[in-house]
Coordinates of C-alpha atoms and ligand atoms in Angstrom, one line a residue:
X1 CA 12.9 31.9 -116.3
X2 CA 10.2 30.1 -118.0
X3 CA 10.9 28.5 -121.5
X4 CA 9.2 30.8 -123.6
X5 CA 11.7 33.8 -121.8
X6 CA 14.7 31.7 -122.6
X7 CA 13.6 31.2 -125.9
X8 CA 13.8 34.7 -126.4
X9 CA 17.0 35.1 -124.7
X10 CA 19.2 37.4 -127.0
X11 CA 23.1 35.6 -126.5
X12 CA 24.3 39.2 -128.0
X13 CA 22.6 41.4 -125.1
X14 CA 24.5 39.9 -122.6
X15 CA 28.3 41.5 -121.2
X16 CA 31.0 38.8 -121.6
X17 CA 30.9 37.7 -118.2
X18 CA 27.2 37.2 -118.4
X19 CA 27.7 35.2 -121.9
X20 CA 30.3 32.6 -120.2
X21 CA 28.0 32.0 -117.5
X22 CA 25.0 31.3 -120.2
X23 CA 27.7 29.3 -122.5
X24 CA 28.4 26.7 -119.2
X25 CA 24.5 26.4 -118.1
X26 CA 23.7 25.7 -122.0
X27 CA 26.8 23.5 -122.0
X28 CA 25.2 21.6 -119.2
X29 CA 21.9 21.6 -120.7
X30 CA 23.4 20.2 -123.7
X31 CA 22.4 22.8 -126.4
X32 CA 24.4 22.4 -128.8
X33 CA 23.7 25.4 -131.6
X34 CA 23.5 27.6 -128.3
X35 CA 26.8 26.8 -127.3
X36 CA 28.1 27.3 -130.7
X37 CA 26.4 30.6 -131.0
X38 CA 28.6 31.5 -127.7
X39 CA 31.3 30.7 -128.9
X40 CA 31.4 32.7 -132.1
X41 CA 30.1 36.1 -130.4
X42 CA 33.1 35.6 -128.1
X43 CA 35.2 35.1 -131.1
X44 CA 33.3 38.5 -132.6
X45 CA 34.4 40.1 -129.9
X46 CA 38.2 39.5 -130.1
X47 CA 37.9 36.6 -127.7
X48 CA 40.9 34.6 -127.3
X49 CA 40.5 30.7 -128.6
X50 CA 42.4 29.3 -126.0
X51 CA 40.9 31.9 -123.3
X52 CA 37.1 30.7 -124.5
X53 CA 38.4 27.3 -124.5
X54 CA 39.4 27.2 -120.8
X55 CA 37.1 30.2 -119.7
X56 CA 34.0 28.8 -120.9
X57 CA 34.3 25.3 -122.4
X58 CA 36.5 23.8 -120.1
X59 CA 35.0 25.6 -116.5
X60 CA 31.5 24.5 -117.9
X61 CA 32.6 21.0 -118.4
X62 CA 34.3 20.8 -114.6
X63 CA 30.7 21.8 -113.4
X64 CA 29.3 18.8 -115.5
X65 CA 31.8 16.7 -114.2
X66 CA 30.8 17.3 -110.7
X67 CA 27.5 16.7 -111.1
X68 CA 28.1 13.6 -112.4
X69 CA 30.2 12.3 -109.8
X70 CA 27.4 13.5 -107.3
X71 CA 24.6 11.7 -109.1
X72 CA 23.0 14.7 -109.9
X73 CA 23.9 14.1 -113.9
X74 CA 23.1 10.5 -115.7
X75 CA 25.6 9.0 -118.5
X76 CA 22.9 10.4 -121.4
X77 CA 22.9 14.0 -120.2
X78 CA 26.7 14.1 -119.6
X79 CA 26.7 12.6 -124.0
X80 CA 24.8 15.4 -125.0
X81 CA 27.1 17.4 -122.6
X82 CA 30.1 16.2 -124.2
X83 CA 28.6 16.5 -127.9
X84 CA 27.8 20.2 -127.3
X85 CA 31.4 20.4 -126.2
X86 CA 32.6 19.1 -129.1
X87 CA 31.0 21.1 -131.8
X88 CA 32.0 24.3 -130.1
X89 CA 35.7 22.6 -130.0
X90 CA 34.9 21.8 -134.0
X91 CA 34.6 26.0 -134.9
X92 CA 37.8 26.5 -132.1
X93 CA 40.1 23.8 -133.6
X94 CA 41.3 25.4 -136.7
X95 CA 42.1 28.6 -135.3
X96 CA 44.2 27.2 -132.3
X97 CA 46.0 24.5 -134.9
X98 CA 47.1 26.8 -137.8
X99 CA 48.9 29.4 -135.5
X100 CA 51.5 28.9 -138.6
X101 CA 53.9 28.1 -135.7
X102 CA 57.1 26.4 -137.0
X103 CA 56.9 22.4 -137.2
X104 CA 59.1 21.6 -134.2
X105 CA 58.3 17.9 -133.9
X106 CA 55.9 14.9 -134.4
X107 CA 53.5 13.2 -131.7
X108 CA 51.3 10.3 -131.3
X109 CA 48.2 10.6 -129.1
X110 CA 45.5 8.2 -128.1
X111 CA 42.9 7.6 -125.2
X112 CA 43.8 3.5 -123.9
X113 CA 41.8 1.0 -124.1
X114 CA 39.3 0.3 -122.2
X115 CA 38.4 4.4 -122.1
X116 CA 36.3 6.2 -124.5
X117 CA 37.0 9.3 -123.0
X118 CA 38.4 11.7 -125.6
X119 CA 37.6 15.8 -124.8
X120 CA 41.2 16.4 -123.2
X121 CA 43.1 14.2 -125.3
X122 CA 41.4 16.0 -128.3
X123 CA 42.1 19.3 -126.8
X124 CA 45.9 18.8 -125.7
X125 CA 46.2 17.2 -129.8
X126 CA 44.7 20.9 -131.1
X127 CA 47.3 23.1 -129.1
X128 CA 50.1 20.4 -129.6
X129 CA 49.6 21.2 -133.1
X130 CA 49.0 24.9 -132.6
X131 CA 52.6 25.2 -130.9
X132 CA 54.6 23.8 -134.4
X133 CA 53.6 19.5 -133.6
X134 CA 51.9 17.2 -136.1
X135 CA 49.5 15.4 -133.9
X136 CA 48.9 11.7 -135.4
X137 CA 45.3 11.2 -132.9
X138 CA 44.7 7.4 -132.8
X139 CA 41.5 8.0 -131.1
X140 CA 39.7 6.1 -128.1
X141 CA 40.2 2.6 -126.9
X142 CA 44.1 2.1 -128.3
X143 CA 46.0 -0.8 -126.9
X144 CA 49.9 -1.4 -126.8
X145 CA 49.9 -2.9 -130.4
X146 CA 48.2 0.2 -131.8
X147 CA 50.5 2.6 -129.7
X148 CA 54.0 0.5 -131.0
X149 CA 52.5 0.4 -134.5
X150 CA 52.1 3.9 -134.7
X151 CA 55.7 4.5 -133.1
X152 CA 57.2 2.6 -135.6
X153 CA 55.8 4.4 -138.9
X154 CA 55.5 7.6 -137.4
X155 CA 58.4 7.9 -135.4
X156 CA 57.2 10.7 -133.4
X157 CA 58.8 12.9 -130.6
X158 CA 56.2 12.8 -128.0
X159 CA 54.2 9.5 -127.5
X160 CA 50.9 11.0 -125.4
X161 CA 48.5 8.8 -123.6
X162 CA 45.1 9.7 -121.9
X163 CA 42.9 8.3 -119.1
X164 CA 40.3 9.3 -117.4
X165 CA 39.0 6.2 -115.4
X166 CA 41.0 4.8 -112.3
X167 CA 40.8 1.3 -114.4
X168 CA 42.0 2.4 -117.4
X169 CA 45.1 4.7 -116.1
X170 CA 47.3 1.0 -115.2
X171 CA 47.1 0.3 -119.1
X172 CA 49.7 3.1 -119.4
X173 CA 52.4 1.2 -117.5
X174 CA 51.7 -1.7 -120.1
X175 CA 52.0 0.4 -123.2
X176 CA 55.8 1.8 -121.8
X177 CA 56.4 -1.9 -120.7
X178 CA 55.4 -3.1 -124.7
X179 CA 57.6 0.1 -125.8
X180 CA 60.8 -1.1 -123.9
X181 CA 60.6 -4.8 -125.2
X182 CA 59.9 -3.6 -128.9
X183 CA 63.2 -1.6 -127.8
X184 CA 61.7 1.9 -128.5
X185 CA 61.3 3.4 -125.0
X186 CA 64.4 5.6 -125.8
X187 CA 63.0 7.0 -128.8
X188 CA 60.0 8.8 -127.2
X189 CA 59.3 11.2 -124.5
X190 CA 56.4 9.3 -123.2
X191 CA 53.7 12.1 -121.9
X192 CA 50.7 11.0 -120.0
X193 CA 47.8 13.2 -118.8
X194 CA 43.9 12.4 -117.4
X195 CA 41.8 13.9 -114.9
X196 CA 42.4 10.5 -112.3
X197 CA 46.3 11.1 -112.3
X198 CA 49.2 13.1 -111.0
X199 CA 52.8 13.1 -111.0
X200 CA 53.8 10.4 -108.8
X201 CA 51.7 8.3 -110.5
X202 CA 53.3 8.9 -113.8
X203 CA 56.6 8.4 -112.4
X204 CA 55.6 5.5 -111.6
X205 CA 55.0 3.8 -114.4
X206 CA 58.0 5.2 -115.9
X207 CA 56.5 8.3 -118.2
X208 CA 59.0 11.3 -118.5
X209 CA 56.2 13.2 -117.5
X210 CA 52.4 13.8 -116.0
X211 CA 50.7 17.2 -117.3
X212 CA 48.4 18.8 -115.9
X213 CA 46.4 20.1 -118.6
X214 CA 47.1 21.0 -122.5
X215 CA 49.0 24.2 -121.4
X216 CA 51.5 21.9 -119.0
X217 CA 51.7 19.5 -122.0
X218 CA 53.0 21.7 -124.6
X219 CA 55.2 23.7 -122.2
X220 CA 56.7 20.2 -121.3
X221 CA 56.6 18.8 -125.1
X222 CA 58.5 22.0 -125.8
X223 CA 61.1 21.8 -123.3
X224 CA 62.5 18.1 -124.0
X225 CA 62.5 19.1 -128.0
X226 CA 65.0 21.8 -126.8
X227 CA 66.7 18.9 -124.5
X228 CA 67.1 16.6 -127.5
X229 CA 68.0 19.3 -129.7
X230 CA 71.0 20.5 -127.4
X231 CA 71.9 17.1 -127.1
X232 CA 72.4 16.2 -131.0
X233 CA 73.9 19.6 -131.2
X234 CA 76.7 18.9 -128.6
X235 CA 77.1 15.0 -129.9
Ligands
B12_301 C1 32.4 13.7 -120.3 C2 32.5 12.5 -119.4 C3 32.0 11.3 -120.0 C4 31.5 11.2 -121.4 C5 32.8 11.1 -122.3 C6 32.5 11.7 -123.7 C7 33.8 11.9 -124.4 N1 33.6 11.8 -125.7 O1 34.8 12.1 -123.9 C8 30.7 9.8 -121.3 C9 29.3 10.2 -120.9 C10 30.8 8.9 -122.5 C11 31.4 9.2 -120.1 C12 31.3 7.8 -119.8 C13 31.8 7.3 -118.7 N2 32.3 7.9 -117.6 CO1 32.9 9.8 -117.6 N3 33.2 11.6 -117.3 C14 33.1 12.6 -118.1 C15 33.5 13.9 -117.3 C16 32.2 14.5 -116.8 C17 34.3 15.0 -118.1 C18 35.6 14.5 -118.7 C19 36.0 15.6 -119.6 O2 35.8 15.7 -120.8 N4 36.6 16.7 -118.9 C20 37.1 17.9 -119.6 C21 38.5 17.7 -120.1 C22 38.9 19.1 -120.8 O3 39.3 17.5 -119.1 P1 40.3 16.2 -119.0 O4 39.7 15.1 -119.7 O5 40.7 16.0 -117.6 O6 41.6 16.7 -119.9 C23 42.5 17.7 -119.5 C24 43.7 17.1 -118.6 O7 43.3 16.0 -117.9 C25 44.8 16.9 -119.5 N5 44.9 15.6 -120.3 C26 43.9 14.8 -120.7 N6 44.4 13.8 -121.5 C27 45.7 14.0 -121.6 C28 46.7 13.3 -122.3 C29 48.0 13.8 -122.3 C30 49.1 13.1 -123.1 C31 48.3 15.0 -121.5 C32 49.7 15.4 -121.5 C33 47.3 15.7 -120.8 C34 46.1 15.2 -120.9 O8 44.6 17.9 -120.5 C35 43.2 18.1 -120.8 C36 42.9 19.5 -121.3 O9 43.4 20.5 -120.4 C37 34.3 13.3 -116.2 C38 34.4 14.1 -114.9 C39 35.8 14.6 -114.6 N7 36.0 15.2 -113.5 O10 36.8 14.4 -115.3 C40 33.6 11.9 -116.0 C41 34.4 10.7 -115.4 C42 35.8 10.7 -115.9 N8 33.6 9.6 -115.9 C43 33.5 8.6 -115.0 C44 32.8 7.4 -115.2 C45 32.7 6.5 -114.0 C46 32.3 7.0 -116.5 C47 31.7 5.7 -116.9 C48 32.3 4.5 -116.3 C49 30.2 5.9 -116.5 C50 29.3 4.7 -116.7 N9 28.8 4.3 -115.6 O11 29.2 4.2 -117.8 C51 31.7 5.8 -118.4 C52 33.0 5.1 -118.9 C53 33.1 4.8 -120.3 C54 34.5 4.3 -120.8 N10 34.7 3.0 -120.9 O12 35.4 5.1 -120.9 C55 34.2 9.0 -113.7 C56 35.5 8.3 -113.5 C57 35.7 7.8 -112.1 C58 36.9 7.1 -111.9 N11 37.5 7.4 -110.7 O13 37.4 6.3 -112.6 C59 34.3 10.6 -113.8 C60 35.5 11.2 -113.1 C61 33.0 11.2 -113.3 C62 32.8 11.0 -111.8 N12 33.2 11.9 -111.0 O14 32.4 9.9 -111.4 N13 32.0 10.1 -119.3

C-alpha cells in the first residue's frame, strides 16, 4: 500500500478481525493515535477490555517481541512500540480497574532492579485491581530495600515481582532472601511472573507461585486469599 493509501485508510471500514490485524501492524509501526483510535472503535463496538487487551495489544506485542529477538527490530523501534502500547493501555486501565469488584486484599508490585521492563507488570497491577486488590505499583528498577519498605507500611497480601531479562530474574531469590531475615516471608504470598521464567524456576527461589500471565496471577492471588481466609476462620 503506498503511504498516501494508508493515509487514507478508514480504521471504521474495516470488520473486527481486519481491525486487530491493522491495530498489531500499527502497534509495530509505533503509531500511537492509530493504535488508540483501534482501540476505542473496538470499545464502540462492545469489545471486551480484557479481550482487546490480549486480542490485540498483547498478540501485537508478542510479534514485536519476536522481531526483536531476531534482529529484525532495534531498541528505538521496540520504545515507540512499547509507548503506543502504553497509551492504548492508558484509555483500557480505568475500565478494567473500577469493575466495582469487592476489595478482597492489598498487593505490592514492582519490576527489580536492574530491569526497566514494565508492560506486564503494569498489566497484571490493572486486573489485580480490577478483581477487588489495591495495587501499590513501585515501578521499574526496585531493589530488596524498596520491596521490604513497601511490605512494612503497606502490609499487603500479595508481594508481586516482575522480570523480563535472564539477569535480572536471580534478583528475585534476593528480595525473598531480604524478606525472610527482616522476618516477613510469612506475611506475603510472594508471586512472581516475566516472560524468561516458569514454574520450576519460581520454586526455586522459594515464591508460592510462577504465573503465567495477568489471568494466572489473579486466579492464583484469588485462591490463596480464600486459603488464608479459611485458615483465620478455622483458628
Ligand atoms: C518491550 C520490550 C522492551 C522495551 C521495554 C519498554 C517497557 N516500558 O516495558 C525496551 C525497548 C525499553 C526494552 C529494553 C531492553 N530489552 Co526488551 N523486550 C521488550 C519485549 C519486545 C516485549 C516485552 C513486553 O512488554 N511483552 C508484553 C507483556 C504483556 O508480556 P510480559 O512482559 O511477558 O508480561 C506478561 C507475563 O509475563 C506476566 N507477568 C509479567 N510480569 C509479571 C509479574 C507478576 C507478579 C506476575 C504474577 C506475572 C507477570 O503477565 C504479563 C501480562 O500477561 C521483549 C520480548 C519478549 N518476548 O518478552 C523484549 C526482551 C524482554 N528484551 C530483551 C532485551 C535483551 C532488552 C535489552 C537488554 C536490550 C538492549 N540491548 O538494550 C534492554 C534491557 C533494558 C533493561 N535494563 O531492562 C530480551 C531479553 C533476553 C533475555 N533472555 O534476557 C527480550 C526477550 C527480547 C529478545 N527476544 O531478545 N525491551
Amino acid at each position: 500500500m503506498s503511504d498516501a493509501e494508508e493515509d487514507d485508510l478508514d480504521l471504521r471500514e474495516l470488520d473486527d478481525d481486519e481491525l486487530v490485524e491493522q491495530i498489531q501492524d500499527d502497534l509495530y509501526d509505533g503509531l500511537k493515535d492509530e493504535v488508540v483510535e483501534g482501540v476505542e472503535i473496538l470499545l464502540e463496538r462492545g469489545w471486551k477490555p480484557y479481550d482487546i487487551m490480549t486480542k490485540a495489544l498483547v498478540g501485537g506485542m508478542d510479534i514485536v517481541g519476536k522481531d526483536f529477538g531476531d534482529g529484525i527490530l532495534f531498541v528505538p523501534e521496540v520504545l515507540l512500540s512499547a509507548n503506543a502500547m502504553k497509551a492504548a493501555m492508558d484509555v483500557l486501565r480505568p475500565l478494567l480497574a473500577e469493575t466495582g469488584a469487592e476489595r478482597i486484599g492489598t498487593m505490592v508490585i514492582g519490576t527489580v532492579k536492574g530491569d526497566i521492563h514494565d508492560i506486564g507488570k503494569n498489566i497484571v497491577a490493572m486486573m489485580m485491581e480490577g478483581a477487588g486488590f489495591d495495587v501499590i505499583n513501585l515501578g521499574i528498577n526496585v531493589d530488596a530495600d524498596q520491596f521490604i519498605t513497601a511490605v512494612k507500611e503497606h502490609k499487603p497480601d500479595i508481594l508481586g515481582m516482575s522480570a523480563l531479562l535472564t539477569t535480572t530474574m536471580p534478583y528475585m531469590k534476593t528480595v525473598i532472601e531480604a524478606l525472610a531475615e527482616e522476618g516477613l516471608r510469612d506475611d506475603v504470598v510472594v508471586l512472581v511472573g516475566g516472560a524468561p521464567l516458569n514454574a520450576d524456576f519460581g520454586k526455586a527461589i522459594g515464591a508460592d507461585a510462577y504465573c503465567k500471565d495477568a489471568a494466572e496471577a489473579v486466579q492464583t492471588a484469588k485462591a490463596f486469599m480464600q486459603r488464608r481466609h479459611n485458615r483465620r476462620a478455622s483458628a
